[in-house]
């Protein structure tokens, strides 16, 4: 069950393994995503009895998932608790504190004038983070650069004028410099399944972290046993996750520096494009793994050694919502491949008609391309070689995914967080 057709790549992978899959897209604008790749269902409820496993690929279905679990169904997906962890920033930070995790100082507001007054009285660098539904508008996140907070004040005044109807609740978080790193793992309702995944997200639209924030333009990651980043953050949430009965993948993004590891936000679901990164690095059968996970078993993931890279290939209007731009530049665009080798090519918002691939949906989030290697450079070289095989009119992507590894790994080693 997919509100916005985000998990097509996973559904298609499970189908390719020989399983029967039905893919239900709820969003009217994304209904054609996956056509020709997987069997579609207009409604998912009539297929509850048919399904061995029901997968919810986004937050917001926690209450329904809990009910189905109570009725004996095998479900991968949220709980009401984990929905709140991601959707309500204040709640997420409070739960981390209760679990003994260090957090950065933050303040929550529903009034822009109060927030402006706060920054005026307490000058400094802050990050503006919309909460609730507005947090999905990634371009609204703003990282202050000025020591006196004047740029944050100006942005808050702009948001009050232009976005007050959309941003009802928001957070000001104290800025902290360091390495932005995330750690995630699958959870079977009782405990974490190993190995864990450590990853570096690249959220800005352009290379060198320039431009608006997107959901994500690419990721570098690797599988390993527990490390200090996991131990100091996500592992401490185990009792609360078990109490909620959560089953699925959960990730926590952090800032790590010489004084500590500070979580920024939860992702209580599959990540996008992170799930494609996982598909590149996992050698276990996904259908069997998710069945075991939803059964409460502890199936160890079989994974590749080394590193994995994923690169988002997009077309206009990504990362914005603009139907006029989509119709002009991207609607029904054909996806071509110079050579027939499709290794490492993962499905975003696409559809297939016969042998032809076309852009589907409305967002422009088209493909994710992955590569693996013993080193980050090998993984980067393979991923970008595969990107060069793709031809889509007006396509774009970041060219620097994974390139900051040398700097970031040196810093994490110096902080004592990596072996």
mmCIF file of C-alpha atoms in Angstrom:
data_model
loop_
_atom_site.group_PDB
_atom_site.id
_atom_site.type_symbol
_atom_site.label_atom_id
_atom_site.label_comp_id
_atom_site.label_asym_id
_atom_site.label_seq_id
_atom_site.Cartn_x
_atom_site.Cartn_y
_atom_site.Cartn_z
ATOM 1 C CA UNK A 1 0.000 0.000 0.000
ATOM 2 C CA UNK A 2 1.668 3.163 -1.230
ATOM 3 C CA UNK A 3 0.228 6.654 -0.781
ATOM 4 C CA UNK A 4 2.586 8.145 -3.396
ATOM 5 C CA UNK A 5 4.022 5.170 -5.331
ATOM 6 C CA UNK A 6 7.337 5.366 -3.512
ATOM 7 C CA UNK A 7 8.110 1.652 -3.197
ATOM 8 C CA UNK A 8 7.719 0.516 -6.808
ATOM 9 C CA UNK A 9 11.360 -0.559 -6.943
ATOM 10 C CA UNK A 10 10.912 -2.882 -3.953
ATOM 11 C CA UNK A 11 7.613 -4.263 -5.270
ATOM 12 C CA UNK A 12 9.177 -4.980 -8.671
ATOM 13 C CA UNK A 13 12.215 -6.624 -7.057
ATOM 14 C CA UNK A 14 9.953 -8.949 -5.038
ATOM 15 C CA UNK A 15 7.972 -9.779 -8.174
ATOM 16 C CA UNK A 16 11.178 -10.604 -10.063
ATOM 17 C CA UNK A 17 12.011 -13.098 -7.299
ATOM 18 C CA UNK A 18 8.930 -15.086 -8.346
ATOM 19 C CA UNK A 19 6.383 -13.796 -5.849
ATOM 20 C CA UNK A 20 2.891 -12.493 -6.599
ATOM 21 C CA UNK A 21 2.670 -8.758 -5.904
ATOM 22 C CA UNK A 22 -0.180 -6.265 -6.014
ATOM 23 C CA UNK A 23 0.752 -2.583 -5.878
ATOM 24 C CA UNK A 24 -1.842 -0.086 -4.670
ATOM 25 C CA UNK A 25 -1.178 3.616 -5.288
ATOM 26 C CA UNK A 26 -3.498 6.012 -3.464
ATOM 27 C CA UNK A 27 -2.422 9.369 -4.949
ATOM 28 C CA UNK A 28 -4.495 10.350 -7.978
ATOM 29 C CA UNK A 29 -1.488 12.020 -9.642
ATOM 30 C CA UNK A 30 0.719 8.936 -9.306
ATOM 31 C CA UNK A 31 -1.817 6.274 -10.356
ATOM 32 C CA UNK A 32 0.066 5.312 -13.521
ATOM 33 C CA UNK A 33 3.364 4.708 -11.720
ATOM 34 C CA UNK A 34 4.353 1.075 -12.111
ATOM 35 C CA UNK A 35 2.007 0.297 -15.008
ATOM 36 C CA UNK A 36 3.541 -2.516 -17.021
ATOM 37 C CA UNK A 37 5.970 -3.484 -14.253
ATOM 38 C CA UNK A 38 3.718 -4.842 -11.495
ATOM 39 C CA UNK A 39 0.091 -5.838 -11.071
ATOM 40 C CA UNK A 40 -1.910 -2.878 -9.776
ATOM 41 C CA UNK A 41 -4.837 -2.700 -7.351
ATOM 42 C CA UNK A 42 -7.164 0.307 -7.118
ATOM 43 C CA UNK A 43 -7.931 -0.588 -3.505
ATOM 44 C CA UNK A 44 -5.838 -2.658 -1.126
ATOM 45 C CA UNK A 45 -8.431 -3.711 1.462
ATOM 46 C CA UNK A 46 -10.111 -6.374 -0.736
ATOM 47 C CA UNK A 47 -6.758 -8.192 -0.971
ATOM 48 C CA UNK A 48 -6.070 -8.501 2.772
ATOM 49 C CA UNK A 49 -7.102 -12.148 2.792
ATOM 50 C CA UNK A 50 -5.065 -12.893 -0.351
ATOM 51 C CA UNK A 51 -1.827 -11.381 0.948
ATOM 52 C CA UNK A 52 0.789 -13.322 2.915
ATOM 53 C CA UNK A 53 2.464 -10.012 3.773
ATOM 54 C CA UNK A 54 1.059 -6.486 3.682
ATOM 55 C CA UNK A 55 3.613 -3.691 3.234
ATOM 56 C CA UNK A 56 2.925 -0.044 4.095
ATOM 57 C CA UNK A 57 5.684 2.032 2.517
ATOM 58 C CA UNK A 58 5.113 5.386 4.243
ATOM 59 C CA UNK A 59 4.100 6.884 7.560
ATOM 60 C CA UNK A 60 0.449 7.560 8.334
ATOM 61 C CA UNK A 61 -0.810 3.970 8.367
ATOM 62 C CA UNK A 62 0.318 3.063 11.862
ATOM 63 C CA UNK A 63 -3.166 2.634 13.312
ATOM 64 C CA UNK A 64 -4.279 0.407 10.440
ATOM 65 C CA UNK A 65 -1.059 -1.631 10.622
ATOM 66 C CA UNK A 66 -1.543 -2.215 14.344
ATOM 67 C CA UNK A 67 -5.117 -3.397 13.807
ATOM 68 C CA UNK A 68 -4.045 -5.849 11.114
ATOM 69 C CA UNK A 69 -1.270 -7.215 13.328
ATOM 70 C CA UNK A 70 -3.762 -7.707 16.154
ATOM 71 C CA UNK A 71 -5.843 -9.773 13.733
ATOM 72 C CA UNK A 72 -2.894 -12.027 12.959
ATOM 73 C CA UNK A 73 -1.770 -10.544 9.640
ATOM 74 C CA UNK A 74 1.904 -10.278 8.792
ATOM 75 C CA UNK A 75 2.564 -6.564 8.278
ATOM 76 C CA UNK A 76 5.679 -4.585 7.394
ATOM 77 C CA UNK A 77 5.072 -0.950 8.205
ATOM 78 C CA UNK A 78 4.404 1.619 10.830
ATOM 79 C CA UNK A 79 2.883 1.935 14.249
ATOM 80 C CA UNK A 80 1.144 4.964 15.705
ATOM 81 C CA UNK A 81 4.260 5.524 17.812
ATOM 82 C CA UNK A 82 6.725 5.501 14.920
ATOM 83 C CA UNK A 83 4.395 7.683 12.833
ATOM 84 C CA UNK A 84 4.702 10.295 15.584
ATOM 85 C CA UNK A 85 8.488 9.900 15.799
ATOM 86 C CA UNK A 86 8.850 11.063 12.200
ATOM 87 C CA UNK A 87 5.878 13.391 11.850
ATOM 88 C CA UNK A 88 6.203 15.314 15.117
ATOM 89 C CA UNK A 89 9.740 16.611 15.547
ATOM 90 C CA UNK A 90 9.196 17.720 19.153
ATOM 91 C CA UNK A 91 7.876 14.287 20.132
ATOM 92 C CA UNK A 92 10.803 12.561 18.424
ATOM 93 C CA UNK A 93 13.349 14.658 20.306
ATOM 94 C CA UNK A 94 11.524 14.108 23.608
ATOM 95 C CA UNK A 95 11.529 10.336 23.101
ATOM 96 C CA UNK A 96 15.247 10.393 22.332
ATOM 97 C CA UNK A 97 15.926 12.295 25.541
ATOM 98 C CA UNK A 98 13.846 9.795 27.520
ATOM 99 C CA UNK A 99 15.927 6.997 26.027
ATOM 100 C CA UNK A 100 19.142 8.685 27.175
ATOM 101 C CA UNK A 101 20.221 10.032 23.793
ATOM 102 C CA UNK A 102 21.916 13.425 23.577
ATOM 103 C CA UNK A 103 19.912 15.952 21.548
ATOM 104 C CA UNK A 104 20.559 19.472 20.335
ATOM 105 C CA UNK A 105 18.609 22.293 21.970
ATOM 106 C CA UNK A 106 15.418 23.047 20.049
ATOM 107 C CA UNK A 107 12.327 25.203 20.454
ATOM 108 C CA UNK A 108 8.901 24.668 18.938
ATOM 109 C CA UNK A 109 6.649 27.451 17.667
ATOM 110 C CA UNK A 110 3.267 27.957 16.090
ATOM 111 C CA UNK A 111 3.683 31.739 15.821
ATOM 112 C CA UNK A 112 6.267 33.335 13.532
ATOM 113 C CA UNK A 113 6.459 36.578 15.506
ATOM 114 C CA UNK A 114 7.294 34.667 18.669
ATOM 115 C CA UNK A 115 10.066 32.817 16.815
ATOM 116 C CA UNK A 116 11.478 36.060 15.406
ATOM 117 C CA UNK A 117 11.480 37.602 18.877
ATOM 118 C CA UNK A 118 13.231 34.516 20.250
ATOM 119 C CA UNK A 119 16.079 34.764 17.722
ATOM 120 C CA UNK A 120 16.407 38.492 18.347
ATOM 121 C CA UNK A 121 16.768 37.846 22.065
ATOM 122 C CA UNK A 122 19.039 34.817 21.597
ATOM 123 C CA UNK A 123 21.256 35.541 18.552
ATOM 124 C CA UNK A 124 22.902 32.522 16.938
ATOM 125 C CA UNK A 125 22.766 30.041 14.093
ATOM 126 C CA UNK A 126 19.541 28.034 13.871
ATOM 127 C CA UNK A 127 17.902 25.558 11.536
ATOM 128 C CA UNK A 128 14.231 26.156 10.647
ATOM 129 C CA UNK A 129 12.399 22.820 10.457
ATOM 130 C CA UNK A 130 8.690 22.731 9.573
ATOM 131 C CA UNK A 131 6.731 20.023 11.388
ATOM 132 C CA UNK A 132 3.647 18.018 10.459
ATOM 133 C CA UNK A 133 2.688 17.809 6.796
ATOM 134 C CA UNK A 134 4.822 20.829 5.889
ATOM 135 C CA UNK A 135 8.016 18.911 6.692
ATOM 136 C CA UNK A 136 7.538 17.002 3.435
ATOM 137 C CA UNK A 137 8.172 20.297 1.614
ATOM 138 C CA UNK A 138 11.940 19.832 1.851
ATOM 139 C CA UNK A 139 12.701 23.180 0.244
ATOM 140 C CA UNK A 140 11.244 24.926 3.328
ATOM 141 C CA UNK A 141 14.007 23.659 5.602
ATOM 142 C CA UNK A 142 16.503 26.477 6.118
ATOM 143 C CA UNK A 143 19.986 26.291 7.643
ATOM 144 C CA UNK A 144 21.095 29.641 9.026
ATOM 145 C CA UNK A 145 24.583 30.866 8.102
ATOM 146 C CA UNK A 146 24.891 34.125 10.027
ATOM 147 C CA UNK A 147 26.169 34.152 13.607
ATOM 148 C CA UNK A 148 23.648 36.798 14.697
ATOM 149 C CA UNK A 149 20.698 34.887 13.263
ATOM 150 C CA UNK A 150 19.647 37.767 11.002
ATOM 151 C CA UNK A 151 19.200 35.480 7.982
ATOM 152 C CA UNK A 152 16.914 33.219 10.040
ATOM 153 C CA UNK A 153 14.860 36.250 11.092
ATOM 154 C CA UNK A 154 14.457 37.312 7.459
ATOM 155 C CA UNK A 155 13.381 33.809 6.382
ATOM 156 C CA UNK A 156 10.887 33.576 9.260
ATOM 157 C CA UNK A 157 9.382 36.899 8.199
ATOM 158 C CA UNK A 158 9.103 35.600 4.618
ATOM 159 C CA UNK A 159 7.510 32.352 5.773
ATOM 160 C CA UNK A 160 4.987 34.292 7.838
ATOM 161 C CA UNK A 161 3.971 36.250 4.770
ATOM 162 C CA UNK A 162 3.990 33.431 2.203
ATOM 163 C CA UNK A 163 3.701 30.101 4.023
ATOM 164 C CA UNK A 164 1.753 30.668 7.232
ATOM 165 C CA UNK A 165 -1.221 28.675 5.909
ATOM 166 C CA UNK A 166 1.010 25.652 5.272
ATOM 167 C CA UNK A 167 3.498 25.877 8.152
ATOM 168 C CA UNK A 168 1.379 25.649 11.300
ATOM 169 C CA UNK A 169 4.062 24.221 13.581
ATOM 170 C CA UNK A 170 7.820 24.495 13.206
ATOM 171 C CA UNK A 171 11.009 24.006 15.144
ATOM 172 C CA UNK A 172 14.115 26.098 15.600
ATOM 173 C CA UNK A 173 17.052 23.832 16.307
ATOM 174 C CA UNK A 174 20.431 25.076 17.455
ATOM 175 C CA UNK A 175 22.909 24.673 14.614
ATOM 176 C CA UNK A 176 25.819 22.328 15.241
ATOM 177 C CA UNK A 177 28.667 21.747 12.809
ATOM 178 C CA UNK A 178 30.082 18.290 12.182
ATOM 179 C CA UNK A 179 29.535 15.252 9.987
ATOM 180 C CA UNK A 180 25.959 14.500 8.944
ATOM 181 C CA UNK A 181 25.616 10.727 9.121
ATOM 182 C CA UNK A 182 22.675 8.342 9.435
ATOM 183 C CA UNK A 183 22.324 4.843 10.808
ATOM 184 C CA UNK A 184 19.422 2.477 10.233
ATOM 185 C CA UNK A 185 18.326 -1.115 10.681
ATOM 186 C CA UNK A 186 15.370 -3.413 10.227
ATOM 187 C CA UNK A 187 13.231 -4.152 13.291
ATOM 188 C CA UNK A 188 11.103 -7.309 13.688
ATOM 189 C CA UNK A 189 8.709 -6.054 16.369
ATOM 190 C CA UNK A 190 11.026 -7.107 19.193
ATOM 191 C CA UNK A 191 14.625 -6.432 18.230
ATOM 192 C CA UNK A 192 16.934 -5.121 15.553
ATOM 193 C CA UNK A 193 17.999 -7.369 12.697
ATOM 194 C CA UNK A 194 21.665 -7.241 11.753
ATOM 195 C CA UNK A 195 23.703 -6.060 9.993
ATOM 196 C CA UNK A 196 22.997 -2.337 10.286
ATOM 197 C CA UNK A 197 23.357 0.296 7.571
ATOM 198 C CA UNK A 198 25.434 3.449 7.975
ATOM 199 C CA UNK A 199 24.884 6.065 5.284
ATOM 200 C CA UNK A 200 25.548 9.610 4.150
ATOM 201 C CA UNK A 201 22.639 11.417 2.514
ATOM 202 C CA UNK A 202 23.065 14.152 -0.108
ATOM 203 C CA UNK A 203 19.960 16.309 0.229
ATOM 204 C CA UNK A 204 20.737 19.461 -1.738
ATOM 205 C CA UNK A 205 19.823 19.646 -5.408
ATOM 206 C CA UNK A 206 23.246 20.587 -6.785
ATOM 207 C CA UNK A 207 26.828 19.369 -6.204
ATOM 208 C CA UNK A 208 28.723 20.789 -3.211
ATOM 209 C CA UNK A 209 25.432 21.009 -1.282
ATOM 210 C CA UNK A 210 24.143 24.028 -3.176
ATOM 211 C CA UNK A 211 20.484 24.730 -3.896
ATOM 212 C CA UNK A 212 17.190 23.722 -2.310
ATOM 213 C CA UNK A 213 16.789 20.693 -0.099
ATOM 214 C CA UNK A 214 15.236 17.707 -1.823
ATOM 215 C CA UNK A 215 14.029 14.430 -0.397
ATOM 216 C CA UNK A 216 17.480 13.175 -1.348
ATOM 217 C CA UNK A 217 19.667 13.227 -4.470
ATOM 218 C CA UNK A 218 21.796 10.234 -3.586
ATOM 219 C CA UNK A 219 23.427 8.257 -0.808
ATOM 220 C CA UNK A 220 26.624 6.445 0.118
ATOM 221 C CA UNK A 221 26.222 3.532 2.520
ATOM 222 C CA UNK A 222 27.569 0.241 3.812
ATOM 223 C CA UNK A 223 26.444 -2.701 5.950
ATOM 224 C CA UNK A 224 28.276 -3.624 9.142
ATOM 225 C CA UNK A 225 27.906 -4.853 12.673
ATOM 226 C CA UNK A 226 26.901 -2.372 15.374
ATOM 227 C CA UNK A 227 29.061 0.722 15.730
ATOM 228 C CA UNK A 228 29.181 3.613 18.174
ATOM 229 C CA UNK A 229 26.829 5.763 16.098
ATOM 230 C CA UNK A 230 24.199 3.002 16.331
ATOM 231 C CA UNK A 231 24.930 2.300 20.002
ATOM 232 C CA UNK A 232 24.631 5.965 21.030
ATOM 233 C CA UNK A 233 21.383 6.604 19.159
ATOM 234 C CA UNK A 234 19.077 4.105 17.471
ATOM 235 C CA UNK A 235 19.896 1.106 19.640
ATOM 236 C CA UNK A 236 18.669 2.998 22.701
ATOM 237 C CA UNK A 237 15.204 3.185 21.123
ATOM 238 C CA UNK A 238 14.816 -0.607 21.092
ATOM 239 C CA UNK A 239 12.493 -0.865 24.167
ATOM 240 C CA UNK A 240 10.114 1.786 22.834
ATOM 241 C CA UNK A 241 10.062 0.324 19.330
ATOM 242 C CA UNK A 242 9.342 -3.129 20.768
ATOM 243 C CA UNK A 243 6.542 -1.756 22.922
ATOM 244 C CA UNK A 244 4.938 -0.251 19.813
ATOM 245 C CA UNK A 245 5.302 -3.484 17.820
ATOM 246 C CA UNK A 246 6.973 -1.700 14.912
ATOM 247 C CA UNK A 247 8.076 -3.899 12.005
ATOM 248 C CA UNK A 248 10.182 -2.429 9.210
ATOM 249 C CA UNK A 249 13.186 -0.260 8.547
ATOM 250 C CA UNK A 250 13.972 2.718 10.776
ATOM 251 C CA UNK A 251 16.742 5.262 10.302
ATOM 252 C CA UNK A 252 18.017 8.192 12.322
ATOM 253 C CA UNK A 253 19.969 11.064 10.810
ATOM 254 C CA UNK A 254 22.575 12.701 13.071
ATOM 255 C CA UNK A 255 25.257 15.337 13.410
ATOM 256 C CA UNK A 256 28.452 13.875 14.845
ATOM 257 C CA UNK A 257 31.262 16.033 16.186
ATOM 258 C CA UNK A 258 33.868 16.069 18.932
ATOM 259 C CA UNK A 259 31.313 16.634 21.685
ATOM 260 C CA UNK A 260 28.773 13.949 20.784
ATOM 261 C CA UNK A 261 26.333 12.399 18.321
ATOM 262 C CA UNK A 262 23.090 14.373 18.019
ATOM 263 C CA UNK A 263 20.050 12.924 16.213
ATOM 264 C CA UNK A 264 18.245 15.305 13.865
ATOM 265 C CA UNK A 265 15.249 13.308 12.617
ATOM 266 C CA UNK A 266 13.731 9.854 12.289
ATOM 267 C CA UNK A 267 12.726 8.057 9.110
ATOM 268 C CA UNK A 268 10.249 5.436 10.344
ATOM 269 C CA UNK A 269 9.811 3.646 7.004
ATOM 270 C CA UNK A 270 11.824 2.695 3.963
ATOM 271 C CA UNK A 271 13.976 5.576 2.786
ATOM 272 C CA UNK A 272 13.854 6.864 -0.767
ATOM 273 C CA UNK A 273 16.236 6.386 -2.570
ATOM 274 C CA UNK A 274 17.796 4.417 0.324
ATOM 275 C CA UNK A 275 15.689 1.323 -0.370
ATOM 276 C CA UNK A 276 17.288 1.119 -3.831
ATOM 277 C CA UNK A 277 20.707 1.449 -2.173
ATOM 278 C CA UNK A 278 19.709 -1.489 0.059
ATOM 279 C CA UNK A 279 18.564 -3.557 -2.908
ATOM 280 C CA UNK A 280 21.995 -2.999 -4.452
ATOM 281 C CA UNK A 281 23.774 -4.159 -1.295
ATOM 282 C CA UNK A 282 21.526 -6.991 -0.057
ATOM 283 C CA UNK A 283 21.911 -10.465 -1.533
ATOM 284 C CA UNK A 284 19.077 -12.061 0.494
ATOM 285 C CA UNK A 285 15.720 -12.611 -1.221
ATOM 286 C CA UNK A 286 13.544 -9.644 -0.302
ATOM 287 C CA UNK A 287 10.254 -11.535 -0.347
ATOM 288 C CA UNK A 288 11.533 -14.183 2.053
ATOM 289 C CA UNK A 289 13.226 -11.593 4.252
ATOM 290 C CA UNK A 290 10.124 -9.400 4.656
ATOM 291 C CA UNK A 291 7.971 -12.475 5.373
ATOM 292 C CA UNK A 292 10.380 -13.569 8.119
ATOM 293 C CA UNK A 293 10.623 -10.039 9.480
ATOM 294 C CA UNK A 294 6.838 -9.676 9.695
ATOM 295 C CA UNK A 295 6.677 -13.116 11.371
ATOM 296 C CA UNK A 296 8.815 -11.826 14.238
ATOM 297 C CA UNK A 297 11.804 -13.938 13.248
ATOM 298 C CA UNK A 298 15.382 -12.658 13.258
ATOM 299 C CA UNK A 299 16.575 -13.373 9.705
ATOM 300 C CA UNK A 300 20.110 -12.152 9.240
ATOM 301 C CA UNK A 301 20.484 -10.104 6.077
ATOM 302 C CA UNK A 302 23.067 -11.349 3.619
ATOM 303 C CA UNK A 303 24.873 -8.320 2.227
ATOM 304 C CA UNK A 304 27.766 -7.368 -0.011
ATOM 305 C CA UNK A 305 31.070 -6.228 1.403
ATOM 306 C CA UNK A 306 32.341 -2.722 0.763
ATOM 307 C CA UNK A 307 30.254 0.272 -0.225
ATOM 308 C CA UNK A 308 27.136 1.079 -2.203
ATOM 309 C CA UNK A 309 26.277 4.337 -3.986
ATOM 310 C CA UNK A 310 22.916 5.455 -5.338
ATOM 311 C CA UNK A 311 22.257 8.424 -7.615
ATOM 312 C CA UNK A 312 18.819 9.924 -8.264
ATOM 313 C CA UNK A 313 18.138 10.697 -11.925
ATOM 314 C CA UNK A 314 15.336 13.255 -12.157
ATOM 315 C CA UNK A 315 13.498 15.463 -14.646
ATOM 316 C CA UNK A 316 11.585 18.737 -14.175
ATOM 317 C CA UNK A 317 9.852 19.818 -11.995
ATOM 318 C CA UNK A 318 11.691 17.803 -9.308
ATOM 319 C CA UNK A 319 12.067 18.688 -6.442
ATOM 320 C CA UNK A 320 9.080 21.020 -6.785
ATOM 321 C CA UNK A 321 5.410 20.421 -7.554
ATOM 322 C CA UNK A 322 4.523 22.191 -10.789
ATOM 323 C CA UNK A 323 2.149 20.374 -13.130
ATOM 324 C CA UNK A 324 2.561 22.932 -15.924
ATOM 325 C CA UNK A 325 6.339 22.433 -15.948
ATOM 326 C CA UNK A 326 5.913 18.656 -15.850
ATOM 327 C CA UNK A 327 3.577 18.681 -18.844
ATOM 328 C CA UNK A 328 5.928 20.927 -20.820
ATOM 329 C CA UNK A 329 9.239 19.169 -20.192
ATOM 330 C CA UNK A 330 8.653 15.649 -18.904
ATOM 331 C CA UNK A 331 5.196 14.151 -19.427
ATOM 332 C CA UNK A 332 5.349 10.786 -21.237
ATOM 333 C CA UNK A 333 9.070 11.286 -21.948
ATOM 334 C CA UNK A 334 10.755 8.108 -23.174
ATOM 335 C CA UNK A 335 13.596 6.562 -21.178
ATOM 336 C CA UNK A 336 16.267 5.128 -23.462
ATOM 337 C CA UNK A 337 19.346 3.024 -22.763
ATOM 338 C CA UNK A 338 22.441 3.127 -24.964
ATOM 339 C CA UNK A 339 23.139 -0.525 -24.140
ATOM 340 C CA UNK A 340 20.591 -3.138 -22.993
ATOM 341 C CA UNK A 341 22.372 -3.762 -19.670
ATOM 342 C CA UNK A 342 20.000 -2.514 -16.934
ATOM 343 C CA UNK A 343 22.050 -3.666 -13.940
ATOM 344 C CA UNK A 344 21.845 -1.094 -11.147
ATOM 345 C CA UNK A 345 18.845 0.703 -12.673
ATOM 346 C CA UNK A 346 16.014 1.058 -10.142
ATOM 347 C CA UNK A 347 12.463 2.244 -10.703
ATOM 348 C CA UNK A 348 11.204 5.617 -9.580
ATOM 349 C CA UNK A 349 8.098 7.141 -11.150
ATOM 350 C CA UNK A 350 8.074 5.234 -14.411
ATOM 351 C CA UNK A 351 5.791 2.958 -16.415
ATOM 352 C CA UNK A 352 6.284 0.479 -19.242
ATOM 353 C CA UNK A 353 4.324 0.135 -22.463
ATOM 354 C CA UNK A 354 5.545 -2.918 -24.352
ATOM 355 C CA UNK A 355 9.322 -2.617 -24.346
ATOM 356 C CA UNK A 356 9.296 1.168 -23.906
ATOM 357 C CA UNK A 357 9.840 2.922 -20.586
ATOM 358 C CA UNK A 358 8.192 6.291 -19.958
ATOM 359 C CA UNK A 359 8.084 8.922 -17.241
ATOM 360 C CA UNK A 360 4.987 8.512 -15.039
ATOM 361 C CA UNK A 361 3.453 10.361 -12.116
ATOM 362 C CA UNK A 362 3.987 14.107 -11.810
ATOM 363 C CA UNK A 363 7.030 14.631 -9.579
ATOM 364 C CA UNK A 364 9.923 13.975 -11.974
ATOM 365 C CA UNK A 365 11.547 11.447 -9.595
ATOM 366 C CA UNK A 366 12.475 9.064 -12.399
ATOM 367 C CA UNK A 367 15.187 6.510 -11.673
ATOM 368 C CA UNK A 368 17.747 5.569 -9.051
ATOM 369 C CA UNK A 369 21.060 4.184 -10.272
ATOM 370 C CA UNK A 370 23.342 2.177 -7.996
ATOM 371 C CA UNK A 371 26.837 0.765 -7.870
ATOM 372 C CA UNK A 372 28.943 -1.313 -5.452
ATOM 373 C CA UNK A 373 32.647 -1.659 -4.808
ATOM 374 C CA UNK A 374 35.307 -2.529 -2.262
ATOM 375 C CA UNK A 375 36.078 1.198 -2.092
ATOM 376 C CA UNK A 376 33.905 4.263 -2.454
ATOM 377 C CA UNK A 377 35.713 5.187 -5.649
ATOM 378 C CA UNK A 378 34.920 1.797 -7.199
ATOM 379 C CA UNK A 379 31.267 2.144 -6.191
ATOM 380 C CA UNK A 380 31.120 5.710 -7.556
ATOM 381 C CA UNK A 381 32.748 4.710 -10.842
ATOM 382 C CA UNK A 382 30.278 1.870 -11.404
ATOM 383 C CA UNK A 383 27.220 3.952 -10.476
ATOM 384 C CA UNK A 384 28.146 6.825 -12.781
ATOM 385 C CA UNK A 385 29.083 4.440 -15.596
ATOM 386 C CA UNK A 386 25.542 3.093 -15.342
ATOM 387 C CA UNK A 387 24.106 6.635 -15.266
ATOM 388 C CA UNK A 388 25.948 7.404 -18.525
ATOM 389 C CA UNK A 389 23.977 4.590 -20.191
ATOM 390 C CA UNK A 390 20.662 6.427 -19.633
ATOM 391 C CA UNK A 391 19.057 8.961 -21.963
ATOM 392 C CA UNK A 392 16.020 10.991 -20.879
ATOM 393 C CA UNK A 393 15.237 14.470 -22.225
ATOM 394 C CA UNK A 394 16.081 17.122 -19.591
ATOM 395 C CA UNK A 395 17.431 14.582 -17.097
ATOM 396 C CA UNK A 396 19.719 15.784 -14.325
ATOM 397 C CA UNK A 397 21.591 14.336 -11.335
ATOM 398 C CA UNK A 398 24.319 15.184 -8.851
ATOM 399 C CA UNK A 399 27.847 14.255 -9.896
ATOM 400 C CA UNK A 400 29.423 14.182 -6.431
ATOM 401 C CA UNK A 401 27.540 11.476 -4.531
ATOM 402 C CA UNK A 402 29.987 9.820 -2.124
ATOM 403 C CA UNK A 403 32.879 12.156 -2.921
ATOM 404 C CA UNK A 404 33.065 13.600 0.599
ATOM 405 C CA UNK A 405 33.815 10.171 2.094
ATOM 406 C CA UNK A 406 37.541 10.830 2.610
ATOM 407 C CA UNK A 407 36.875 13.935 4.690
ATOM 408 C CA UNK A 408 33.890 12.555 6.587
ATOM 409 C CA UNK A 409 35.493 9.208 7.404
ATOM 410 C CA UNK A 410 38.640 10.931 8.687
ATOM 411 C CA UNK A 411 36.526 13.123 10.964
ATOM 412 C CA UNK A 412 34.472 10.219 12.289
ATOM 413 C CA UNK A 413 37.666 8.291 12.981
ATOM 414 C CA UNK A 414 39.151 11.284 14.812
ATOM 415 C CA UNK A 415 35.979 11.588 16.909
ATOM 416 C CA UNK A 416 36.256 7.905 17.836
ATOM 417 C CA UNK A 417 32.960 6.815 16.264
ATOM 418 C CA UNK A 418 34.350 4.410 13.652
ATOM 419 C CA UNK A 419 36.760 1.495 13.969
#
